[in-house]
mmCIF file of C-alpha atoms in Angstrom:
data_model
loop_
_atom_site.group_PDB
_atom_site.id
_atom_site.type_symbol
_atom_site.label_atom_id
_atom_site.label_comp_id
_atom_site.label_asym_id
_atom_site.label_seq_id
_atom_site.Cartn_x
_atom_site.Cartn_y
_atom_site.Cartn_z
ATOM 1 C CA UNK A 561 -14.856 -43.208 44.654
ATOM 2 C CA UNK A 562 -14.648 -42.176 41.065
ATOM 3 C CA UNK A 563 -11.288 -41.293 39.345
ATOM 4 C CA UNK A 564 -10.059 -37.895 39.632
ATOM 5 C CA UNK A 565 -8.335 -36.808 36.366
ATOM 6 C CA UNK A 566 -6.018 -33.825 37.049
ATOM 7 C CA UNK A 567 -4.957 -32.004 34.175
ATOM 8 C CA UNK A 568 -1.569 -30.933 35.470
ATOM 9 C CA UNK A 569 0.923 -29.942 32.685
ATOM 10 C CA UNK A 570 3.822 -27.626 33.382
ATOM 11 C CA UNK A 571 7.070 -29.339 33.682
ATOM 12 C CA UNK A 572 7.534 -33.235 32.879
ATOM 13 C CA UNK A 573 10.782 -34.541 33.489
ATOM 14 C CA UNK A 574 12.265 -36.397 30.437
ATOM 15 C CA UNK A 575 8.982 -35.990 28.680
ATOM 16 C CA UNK A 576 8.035 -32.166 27.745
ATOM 17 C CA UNK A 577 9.413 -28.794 29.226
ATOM 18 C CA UNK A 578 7.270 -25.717 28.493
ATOM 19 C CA UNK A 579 9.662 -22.283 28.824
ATOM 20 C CA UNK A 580 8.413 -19.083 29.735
ATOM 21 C CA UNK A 581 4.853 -20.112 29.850
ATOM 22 C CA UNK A 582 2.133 -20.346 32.224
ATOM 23 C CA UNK A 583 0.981 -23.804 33.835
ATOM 24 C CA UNK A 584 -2.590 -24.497 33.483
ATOM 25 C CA UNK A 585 -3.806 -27.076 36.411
ATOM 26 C CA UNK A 586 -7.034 -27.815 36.061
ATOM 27 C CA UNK A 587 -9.470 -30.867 37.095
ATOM 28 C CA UNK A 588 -11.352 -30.953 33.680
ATOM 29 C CA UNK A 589 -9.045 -31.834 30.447
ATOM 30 C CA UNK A 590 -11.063 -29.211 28.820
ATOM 31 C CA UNK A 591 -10.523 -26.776 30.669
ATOM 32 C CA UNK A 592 -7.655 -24.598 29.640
ATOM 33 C CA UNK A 593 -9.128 -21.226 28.040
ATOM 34 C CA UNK A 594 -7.916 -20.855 24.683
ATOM 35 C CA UNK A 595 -7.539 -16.625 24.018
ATOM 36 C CA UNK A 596 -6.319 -15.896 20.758
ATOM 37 C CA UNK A 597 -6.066 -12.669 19.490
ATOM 38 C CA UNK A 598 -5.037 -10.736 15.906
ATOM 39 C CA UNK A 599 -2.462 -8.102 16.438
ATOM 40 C CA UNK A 600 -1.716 -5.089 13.409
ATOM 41 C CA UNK A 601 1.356 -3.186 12.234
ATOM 42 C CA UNK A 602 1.953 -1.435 9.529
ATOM 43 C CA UNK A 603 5.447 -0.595 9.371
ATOM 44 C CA UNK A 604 5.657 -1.808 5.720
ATOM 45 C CA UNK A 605 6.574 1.716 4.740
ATOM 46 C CA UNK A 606 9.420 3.810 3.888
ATOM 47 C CA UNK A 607 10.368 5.028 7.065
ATOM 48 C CA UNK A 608 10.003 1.333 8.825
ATOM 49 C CA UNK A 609 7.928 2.448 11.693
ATOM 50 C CA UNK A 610 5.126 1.531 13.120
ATOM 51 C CA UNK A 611 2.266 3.866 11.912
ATOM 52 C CA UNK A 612 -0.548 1.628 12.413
ATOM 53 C CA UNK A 613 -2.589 3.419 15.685
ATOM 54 C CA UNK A 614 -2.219 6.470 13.753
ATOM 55 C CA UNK A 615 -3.395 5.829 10.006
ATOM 56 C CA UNK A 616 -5.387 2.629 10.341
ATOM 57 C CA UNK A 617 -9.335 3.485 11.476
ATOM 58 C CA UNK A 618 -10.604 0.528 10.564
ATOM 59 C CA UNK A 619 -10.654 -3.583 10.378
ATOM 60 C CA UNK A 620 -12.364 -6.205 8.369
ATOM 61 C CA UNK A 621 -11.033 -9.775 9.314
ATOM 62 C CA UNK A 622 -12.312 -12.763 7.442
ATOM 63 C CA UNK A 623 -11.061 -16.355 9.196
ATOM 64 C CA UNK A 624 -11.626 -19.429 6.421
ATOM 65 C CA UNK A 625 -10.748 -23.213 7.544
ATOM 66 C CA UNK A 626 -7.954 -24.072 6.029
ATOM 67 C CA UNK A 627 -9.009 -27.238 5.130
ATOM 68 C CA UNK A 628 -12.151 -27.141 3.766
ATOM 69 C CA UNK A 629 -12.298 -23.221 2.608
ATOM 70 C CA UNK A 630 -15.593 -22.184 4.778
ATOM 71 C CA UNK A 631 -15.365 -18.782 6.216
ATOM 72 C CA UNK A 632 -15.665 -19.518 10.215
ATOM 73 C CA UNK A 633 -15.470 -16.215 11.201
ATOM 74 C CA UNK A 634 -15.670 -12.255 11.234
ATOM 75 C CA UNK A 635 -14.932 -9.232 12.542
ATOM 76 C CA UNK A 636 -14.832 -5.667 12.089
ATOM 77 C CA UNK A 637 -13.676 -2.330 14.072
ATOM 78 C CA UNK A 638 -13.524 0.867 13.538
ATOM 79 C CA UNK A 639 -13.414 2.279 17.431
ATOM 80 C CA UNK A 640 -11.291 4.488 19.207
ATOM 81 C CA UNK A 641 -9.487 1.073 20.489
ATOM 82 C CA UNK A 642 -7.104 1.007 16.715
ATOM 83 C CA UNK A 643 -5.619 4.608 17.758
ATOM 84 C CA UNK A 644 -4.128 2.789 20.999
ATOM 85 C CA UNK A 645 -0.751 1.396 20.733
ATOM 86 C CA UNK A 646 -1.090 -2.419 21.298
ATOM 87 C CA UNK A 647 -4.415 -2.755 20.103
ATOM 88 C CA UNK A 648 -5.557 -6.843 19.523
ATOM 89 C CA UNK A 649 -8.264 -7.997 18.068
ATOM 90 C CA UNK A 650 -10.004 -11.134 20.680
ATOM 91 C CA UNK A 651 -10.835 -14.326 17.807
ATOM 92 C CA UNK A 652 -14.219 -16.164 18.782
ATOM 93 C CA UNK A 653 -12.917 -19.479 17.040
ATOM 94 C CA UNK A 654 -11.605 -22.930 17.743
ATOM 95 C CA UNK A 655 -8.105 -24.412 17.807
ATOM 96 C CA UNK A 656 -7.199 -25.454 13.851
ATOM 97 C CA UNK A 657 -5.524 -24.049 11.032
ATOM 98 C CA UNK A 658 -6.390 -21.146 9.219
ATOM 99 C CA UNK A 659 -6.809 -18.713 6.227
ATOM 100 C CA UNK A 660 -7.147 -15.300 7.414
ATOM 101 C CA UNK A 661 -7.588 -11.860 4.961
ATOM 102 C CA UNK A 662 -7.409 -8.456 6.513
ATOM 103 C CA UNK A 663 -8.399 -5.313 5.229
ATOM 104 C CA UNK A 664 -7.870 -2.254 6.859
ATOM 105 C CA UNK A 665 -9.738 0.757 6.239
ATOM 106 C CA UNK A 666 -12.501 0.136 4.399
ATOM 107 C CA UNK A 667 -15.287 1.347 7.152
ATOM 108 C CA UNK A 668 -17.397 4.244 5.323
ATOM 109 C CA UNK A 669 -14.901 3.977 2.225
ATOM 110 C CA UNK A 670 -16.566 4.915 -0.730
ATOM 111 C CA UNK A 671 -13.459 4.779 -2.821
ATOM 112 C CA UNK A 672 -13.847 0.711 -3.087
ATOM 113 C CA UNK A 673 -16.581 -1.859 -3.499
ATOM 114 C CA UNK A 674 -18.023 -2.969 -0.558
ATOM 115 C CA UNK A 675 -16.845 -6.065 1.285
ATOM 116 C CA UNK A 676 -19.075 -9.090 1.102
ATOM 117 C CA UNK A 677 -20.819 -9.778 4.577
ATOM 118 C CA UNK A 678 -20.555 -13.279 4.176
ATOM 119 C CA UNK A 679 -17.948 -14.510 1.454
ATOM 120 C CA UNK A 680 -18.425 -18.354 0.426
ATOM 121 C CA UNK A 681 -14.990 -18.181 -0.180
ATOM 122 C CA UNK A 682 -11.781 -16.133 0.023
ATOM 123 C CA UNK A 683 -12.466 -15.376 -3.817
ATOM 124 C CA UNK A 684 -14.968 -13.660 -3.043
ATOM 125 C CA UNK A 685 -13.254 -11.424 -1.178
ATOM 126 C CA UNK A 686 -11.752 -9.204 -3.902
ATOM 127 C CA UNK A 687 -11.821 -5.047 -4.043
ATOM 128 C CA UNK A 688 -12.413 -2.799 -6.822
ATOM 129 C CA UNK A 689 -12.299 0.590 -7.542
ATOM 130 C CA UNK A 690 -15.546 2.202 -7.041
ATOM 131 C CA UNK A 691 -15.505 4.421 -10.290
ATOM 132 C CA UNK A 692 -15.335 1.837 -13.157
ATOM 133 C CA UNK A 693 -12.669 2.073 -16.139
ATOM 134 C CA UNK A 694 -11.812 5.579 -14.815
ATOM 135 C CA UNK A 695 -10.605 7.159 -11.592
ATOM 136 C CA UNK A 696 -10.663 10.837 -11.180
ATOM 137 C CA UNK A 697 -10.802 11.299 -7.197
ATOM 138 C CA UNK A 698 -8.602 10.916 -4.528
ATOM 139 C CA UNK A 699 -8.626 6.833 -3.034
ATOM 140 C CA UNK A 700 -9.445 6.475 0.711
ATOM 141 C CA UNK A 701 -6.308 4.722 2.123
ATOM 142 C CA UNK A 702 -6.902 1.243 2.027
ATOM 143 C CA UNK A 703 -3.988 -1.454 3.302
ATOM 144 C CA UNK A 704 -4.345 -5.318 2.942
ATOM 145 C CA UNK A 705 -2.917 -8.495 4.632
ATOM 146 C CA UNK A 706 -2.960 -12.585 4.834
ATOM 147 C CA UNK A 707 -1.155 -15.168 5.988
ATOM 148 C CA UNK A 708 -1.730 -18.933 7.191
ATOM 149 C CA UNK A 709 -2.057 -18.919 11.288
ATOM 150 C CA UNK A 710 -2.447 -22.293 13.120
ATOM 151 C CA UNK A 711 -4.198 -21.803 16.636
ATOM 152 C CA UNK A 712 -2.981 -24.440 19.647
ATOM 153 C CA UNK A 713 -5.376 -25.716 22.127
ATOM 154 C CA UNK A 714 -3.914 -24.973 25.270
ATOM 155 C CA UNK A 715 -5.426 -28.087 26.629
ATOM 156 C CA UNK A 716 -2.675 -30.206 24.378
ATOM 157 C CA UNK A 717 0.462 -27.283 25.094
ATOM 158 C CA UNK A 718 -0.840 -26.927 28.628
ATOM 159 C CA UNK A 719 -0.039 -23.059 28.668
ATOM 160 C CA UNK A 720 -2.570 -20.203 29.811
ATOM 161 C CA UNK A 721 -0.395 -18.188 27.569
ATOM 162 C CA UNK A 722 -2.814 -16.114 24.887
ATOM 163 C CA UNK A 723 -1.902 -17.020 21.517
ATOM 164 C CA UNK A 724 -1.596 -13.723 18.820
ATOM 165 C CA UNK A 725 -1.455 -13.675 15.334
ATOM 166 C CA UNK A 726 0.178 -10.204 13.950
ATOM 167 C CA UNK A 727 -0.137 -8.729 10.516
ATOM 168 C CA UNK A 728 1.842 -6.994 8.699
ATOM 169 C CA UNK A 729 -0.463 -4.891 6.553
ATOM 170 C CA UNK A 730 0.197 -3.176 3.040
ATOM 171 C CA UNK A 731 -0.550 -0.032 1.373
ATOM 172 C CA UNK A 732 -2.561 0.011 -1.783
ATOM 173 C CA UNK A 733 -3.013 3.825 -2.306
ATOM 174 C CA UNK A 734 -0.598 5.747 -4.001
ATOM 175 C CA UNK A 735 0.131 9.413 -4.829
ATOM 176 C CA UNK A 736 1.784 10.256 -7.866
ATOM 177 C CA UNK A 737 2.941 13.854 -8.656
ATOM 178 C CA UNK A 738 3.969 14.909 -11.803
ATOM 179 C CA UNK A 739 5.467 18.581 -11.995
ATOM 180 C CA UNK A 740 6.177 20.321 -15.949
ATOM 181 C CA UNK A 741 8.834 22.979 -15.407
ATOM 182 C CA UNK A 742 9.008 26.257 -17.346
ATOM 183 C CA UNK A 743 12.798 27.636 -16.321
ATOM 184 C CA UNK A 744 12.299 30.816 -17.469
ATOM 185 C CA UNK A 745 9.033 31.746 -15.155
ATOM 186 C CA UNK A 746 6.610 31.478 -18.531
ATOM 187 C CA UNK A 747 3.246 31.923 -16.977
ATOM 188 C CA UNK A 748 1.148 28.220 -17.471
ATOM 189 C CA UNK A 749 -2.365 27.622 -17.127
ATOM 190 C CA UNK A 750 -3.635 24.041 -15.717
ATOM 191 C CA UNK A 751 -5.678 23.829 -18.704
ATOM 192 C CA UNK A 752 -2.234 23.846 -20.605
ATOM 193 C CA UNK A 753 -1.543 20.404 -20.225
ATOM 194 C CA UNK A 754 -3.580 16.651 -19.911
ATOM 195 C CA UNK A 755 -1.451 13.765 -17.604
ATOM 196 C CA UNK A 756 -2.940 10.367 -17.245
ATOM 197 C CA UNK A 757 -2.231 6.823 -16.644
ATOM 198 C CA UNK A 758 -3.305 4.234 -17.895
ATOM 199 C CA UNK A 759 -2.851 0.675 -15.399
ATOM 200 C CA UNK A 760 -4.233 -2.762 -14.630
ATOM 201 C CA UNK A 761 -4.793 -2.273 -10.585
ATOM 202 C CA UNK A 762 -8.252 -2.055 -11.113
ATOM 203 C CA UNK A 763 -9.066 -4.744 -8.960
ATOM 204 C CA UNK A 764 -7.373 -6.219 -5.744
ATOM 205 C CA UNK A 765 -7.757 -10.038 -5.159
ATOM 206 C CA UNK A 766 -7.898 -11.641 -1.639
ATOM 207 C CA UNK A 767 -4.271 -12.091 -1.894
ATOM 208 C CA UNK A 768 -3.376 -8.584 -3.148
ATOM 209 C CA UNK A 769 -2.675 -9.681 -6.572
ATOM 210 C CA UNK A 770 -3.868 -6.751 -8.981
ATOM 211 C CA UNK A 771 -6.028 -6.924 -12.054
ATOM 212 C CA UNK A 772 -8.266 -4.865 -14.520
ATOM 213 C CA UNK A 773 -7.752 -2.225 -16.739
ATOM 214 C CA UNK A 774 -8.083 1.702 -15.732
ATOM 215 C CA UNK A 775 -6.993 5.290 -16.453
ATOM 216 C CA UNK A 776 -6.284 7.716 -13.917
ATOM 217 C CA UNK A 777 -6.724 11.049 -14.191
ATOM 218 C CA UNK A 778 -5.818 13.648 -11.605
ATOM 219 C CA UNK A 779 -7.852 14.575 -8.912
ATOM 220 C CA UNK A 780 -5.912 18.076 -8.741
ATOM 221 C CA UNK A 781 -4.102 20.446 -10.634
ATOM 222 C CA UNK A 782 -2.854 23.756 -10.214
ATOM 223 C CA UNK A 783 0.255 26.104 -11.113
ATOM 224 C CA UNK A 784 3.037 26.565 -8.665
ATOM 225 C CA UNK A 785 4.432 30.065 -9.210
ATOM 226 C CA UNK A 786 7.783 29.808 -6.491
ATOM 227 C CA UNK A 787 8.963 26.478 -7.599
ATOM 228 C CA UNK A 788 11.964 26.611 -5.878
ATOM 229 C CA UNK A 789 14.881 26.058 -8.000
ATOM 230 C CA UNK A 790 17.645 24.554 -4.824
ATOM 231 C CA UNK A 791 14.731 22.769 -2.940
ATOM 232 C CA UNK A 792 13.802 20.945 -5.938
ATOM 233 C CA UNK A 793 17.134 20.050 -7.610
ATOM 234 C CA UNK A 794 16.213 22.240 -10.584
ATOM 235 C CA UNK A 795 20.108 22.827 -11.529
ATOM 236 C CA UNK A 796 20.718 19.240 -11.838
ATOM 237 C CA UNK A 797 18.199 19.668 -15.432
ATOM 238 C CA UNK A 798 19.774 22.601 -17.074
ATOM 239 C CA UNK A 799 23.337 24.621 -17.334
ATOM 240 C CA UNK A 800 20.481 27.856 -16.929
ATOM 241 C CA UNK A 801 21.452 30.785 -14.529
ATOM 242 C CA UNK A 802 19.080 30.294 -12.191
ATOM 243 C CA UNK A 803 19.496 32.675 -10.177
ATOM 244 C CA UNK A 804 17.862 35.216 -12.331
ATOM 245 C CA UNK A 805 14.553 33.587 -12.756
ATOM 246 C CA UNK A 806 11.482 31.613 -10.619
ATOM 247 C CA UNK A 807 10.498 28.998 -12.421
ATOM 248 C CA UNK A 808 6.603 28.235 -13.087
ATOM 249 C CA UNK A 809 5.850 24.548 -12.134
ATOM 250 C CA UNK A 810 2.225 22.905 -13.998
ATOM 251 C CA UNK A 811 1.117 19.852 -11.454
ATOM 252 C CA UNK A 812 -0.910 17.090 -11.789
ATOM 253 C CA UNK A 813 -1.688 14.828 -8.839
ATOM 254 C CA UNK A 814 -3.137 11.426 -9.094
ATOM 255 C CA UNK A 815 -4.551 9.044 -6.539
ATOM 256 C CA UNK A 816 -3.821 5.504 -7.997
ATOM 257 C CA UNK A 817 -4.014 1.637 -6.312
ATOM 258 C CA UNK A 818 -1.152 -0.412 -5.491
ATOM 259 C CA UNK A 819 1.928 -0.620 -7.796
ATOM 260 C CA UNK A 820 3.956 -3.727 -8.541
ATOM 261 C CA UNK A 821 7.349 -4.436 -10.041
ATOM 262 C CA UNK A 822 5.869 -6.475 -13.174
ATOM 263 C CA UNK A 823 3.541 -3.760 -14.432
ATOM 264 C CA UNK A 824 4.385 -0.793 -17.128
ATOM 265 C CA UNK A 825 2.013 1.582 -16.183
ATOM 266 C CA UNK A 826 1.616 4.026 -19.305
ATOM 267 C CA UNK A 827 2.217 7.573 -17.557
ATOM 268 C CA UNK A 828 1.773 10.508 -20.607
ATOM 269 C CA UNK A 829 2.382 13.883 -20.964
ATOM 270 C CA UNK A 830 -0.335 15.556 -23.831
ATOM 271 C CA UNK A 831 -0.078 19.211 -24.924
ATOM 272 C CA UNK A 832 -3.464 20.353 -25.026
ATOM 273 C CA UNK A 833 -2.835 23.064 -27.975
ATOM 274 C CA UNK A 834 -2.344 20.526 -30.530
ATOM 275 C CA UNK A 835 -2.768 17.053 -28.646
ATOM 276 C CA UNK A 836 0.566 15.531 -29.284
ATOM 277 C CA UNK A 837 2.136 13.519 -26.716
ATOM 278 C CA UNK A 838 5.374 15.154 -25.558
ATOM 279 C CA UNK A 839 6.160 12.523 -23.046
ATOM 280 C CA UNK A 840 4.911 8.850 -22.219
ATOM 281 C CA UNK A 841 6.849 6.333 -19.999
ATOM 282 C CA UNK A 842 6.070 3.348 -18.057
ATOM 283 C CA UNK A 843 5.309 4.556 -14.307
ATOM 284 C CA UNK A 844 7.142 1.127 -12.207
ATOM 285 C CA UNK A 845 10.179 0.787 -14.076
ATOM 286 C CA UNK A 846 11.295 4.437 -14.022
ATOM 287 C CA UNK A 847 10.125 4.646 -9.704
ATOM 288 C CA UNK A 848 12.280 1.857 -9.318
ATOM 289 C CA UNK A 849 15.229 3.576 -10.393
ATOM 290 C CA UNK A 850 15.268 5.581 -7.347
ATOM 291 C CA UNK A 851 15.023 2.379 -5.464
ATOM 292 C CA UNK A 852 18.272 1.305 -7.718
ATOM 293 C CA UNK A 853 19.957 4.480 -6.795
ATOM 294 C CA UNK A 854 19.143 4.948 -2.800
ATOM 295 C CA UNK A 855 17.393 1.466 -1.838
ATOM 296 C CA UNK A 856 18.914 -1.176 -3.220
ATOM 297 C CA UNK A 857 19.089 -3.623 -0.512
ATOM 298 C CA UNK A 858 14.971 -4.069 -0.917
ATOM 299 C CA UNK A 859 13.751 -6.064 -3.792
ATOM 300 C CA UNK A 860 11.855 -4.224 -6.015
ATOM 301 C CA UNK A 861 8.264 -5.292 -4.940
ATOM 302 C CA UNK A 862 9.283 -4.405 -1.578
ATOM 303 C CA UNK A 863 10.086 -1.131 -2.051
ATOM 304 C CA UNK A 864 6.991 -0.404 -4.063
ATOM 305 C CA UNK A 865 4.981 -1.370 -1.247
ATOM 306 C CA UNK A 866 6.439 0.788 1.140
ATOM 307 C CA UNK A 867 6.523 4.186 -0.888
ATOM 308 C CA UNK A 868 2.532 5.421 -1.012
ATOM 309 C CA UNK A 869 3.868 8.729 -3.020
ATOM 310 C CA UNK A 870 5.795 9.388 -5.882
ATOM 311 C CA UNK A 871 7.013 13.068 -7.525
ATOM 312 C CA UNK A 872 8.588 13.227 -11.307
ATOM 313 C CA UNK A 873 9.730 16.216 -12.544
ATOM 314 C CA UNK A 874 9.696 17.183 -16.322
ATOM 315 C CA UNK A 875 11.804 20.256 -17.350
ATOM 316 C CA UNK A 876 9.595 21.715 -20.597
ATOM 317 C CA UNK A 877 11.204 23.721 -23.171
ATOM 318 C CA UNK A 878 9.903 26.843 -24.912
ATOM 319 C CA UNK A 879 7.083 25.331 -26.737
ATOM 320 C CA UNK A 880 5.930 23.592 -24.093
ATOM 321 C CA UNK A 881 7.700 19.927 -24.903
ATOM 322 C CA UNK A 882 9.621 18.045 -23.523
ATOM 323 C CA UNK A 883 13.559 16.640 -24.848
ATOM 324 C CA UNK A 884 13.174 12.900 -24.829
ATOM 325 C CA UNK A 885 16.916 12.839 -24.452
ATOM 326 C CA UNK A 886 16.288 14.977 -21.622
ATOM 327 C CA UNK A 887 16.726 13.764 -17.800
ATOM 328 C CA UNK A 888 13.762 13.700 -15.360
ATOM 329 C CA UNK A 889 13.755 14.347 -11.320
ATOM 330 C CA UNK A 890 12.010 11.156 -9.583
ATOM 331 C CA UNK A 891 11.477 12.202 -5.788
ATOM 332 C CA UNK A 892 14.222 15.177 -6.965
ATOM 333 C CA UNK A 893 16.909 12.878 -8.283
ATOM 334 C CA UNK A 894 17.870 13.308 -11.554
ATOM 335 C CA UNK A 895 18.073 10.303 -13.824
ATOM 336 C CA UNK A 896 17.886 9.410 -17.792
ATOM 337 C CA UNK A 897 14.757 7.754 -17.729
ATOM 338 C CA UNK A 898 13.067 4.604 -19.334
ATOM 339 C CA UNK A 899 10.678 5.122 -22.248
ATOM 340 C CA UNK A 900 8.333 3.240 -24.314
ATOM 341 C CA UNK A 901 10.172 2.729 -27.902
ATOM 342 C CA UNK A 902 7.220 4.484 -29.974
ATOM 343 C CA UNK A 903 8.553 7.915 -30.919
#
């Protein structure tokens, strides 16, 4: 009679002690499923909750050997299944190391260039924005992840335990706001004033590093004629009775890509009726002062990853400037803020 190997594996005295996992007894040494899954959050935000059933529609999942670089695998979603909390994502691969990008919604987003259906590498598997050297629309909400996962085979760890990989994902769209303040009520017109920035987030590379040259533009303007003085911390600008007056607010909203701690983004201010700039400062540095002010226990790259809106508030005088030895309102705090040193 033939020898009958029994893969039995669950507790070996003096040898190996598996806690809180599942024996698998089998008579084949192969035999042991191996279920491994990808799981999502993406409570990389402000609030530090997990939002990703409700703002993440869709996945893209790209699984390269870690050893040799080939993609092994792929996946995409974009079902009802992401809006339920606890979603996974089932991984047809082997046991082994691996490489694995994530981006999340990028199904029917126009904002980006397309993924690649089969990338020979993880270089390949860079984003851009769609428009070119400009961007005058809003962004589709794209986030971003990666890490290194190694997958057991159950047949060595003898556990019918599935295995899951989670992912933290990241934000790359932004909104920036920037508000110009008439005190006194002076009626504006959105054609009064042009607000752009100019950045190098062009591009997003497999591991969210950022790259290329654009300018932003906004996407929408429009006058605000009950900008309410008390709501938005108006008084901490100006010694003004404010109580006699509704101020007139000009804003300009911009939809840019993901923000890091090393970049001077040139934000500027331009008064259209004689094209002099009243106002330019680098976007990051002065953003982060908040972060200084109310969240300094994050580092700096942290915190700009978990913000996806920003508001800045310029107070104008009567010709329409602006005091560069004025204060600004960043998310309705008032600070002195950092400017380039080209007046």
């Amino acid at each position: 009679m033939g020898l009958i190997y029994k893969h039995i594996i669950s507790v070996v005295t003096g040898s190996l002690l598996l806690t809180g996992a599942t024996s698998c007894v089998t008579e084949n040494l192969d035999a042991c499923p191996n279920d491994y899954y990808a799981a999502f959050r993406f409570d990389m935000n402000i609030h530090d909750v997990d939002a990703f059933a409700k703002e993440v529609g869709s996945v893209d999942l790209y699984c390269f050997d870690h050893n040799d670089g080939r993609l092994v695998y792929r996946a995409h979603d974009h079902s009802d299944a992401l809006a339920a909390e606890g979603y996974r994502m089932r991984l047809d691969i082997e046991p082994g190391t691996y490489d694995i990008i994530v981006w999340g919604g990028m199904h029917e987003n126009t904002s980006f260039t397309a993924l690649p259906t089969s990338p020979a590498t993880m270089n390949e598997l860079a984003l851009s924005i769609a428009s070119g050297a400009e961007s005058t629309s809003p962004l589709t909400a794209l986030w971003h992840s990666a890490r290194t996962v190694t997958f057991t085979d159950n047949n060595v760890t003898g556990t019918l335990d599935p295995q899951v990989a989670t992912f933290s994902l990241v934000k790359n769209t932004n909104r920036v706001n920037i508000y110009l303040v008439r005190l006194d009520g002076t009626e504006l017109s959105e054609r009064d004033f042009t607000v752009r920035l100019s950045s190098a987030n062009a591009r997003m590379a497999h591991d969210n590093a950022v790259s290329g040259n654009i300018l932003y533009s906004p996407w929408a303007v429009d006058i605000l004629h009950d900008y309410e003085t008390e709501a938005n911390n108006l008084g901490a600008l100006t010694s003004r009775d404010m109580t006699v007056t509704t101020p007139t607010a000009h804003r300009s909203e911009l939809s840019v890509g993901r923000l890091m701690a090393d970049a001077r983004s040139r934000l500027e201010v331009i008064r259209n009726s004689d094209g002099k700039t009243i106002a330019a400062l680098p976007l990051e540095p002065n953003i982060l002062l908040y972060r200084q002010e109310f969240f300094a226990s994050m580092d700096e790259q942290e915190y700009l990853d978990r913000i996806d809106s920003a508001d800045i508030t310029f107070v104008l005088s009567d010709d329409n400037g602006w005091d560069v030895t004025s204060r600004i309102l960043i998310n309705k705090w008032a600070v002195l803020p950092i400017q380039y040193v080209d007046w």
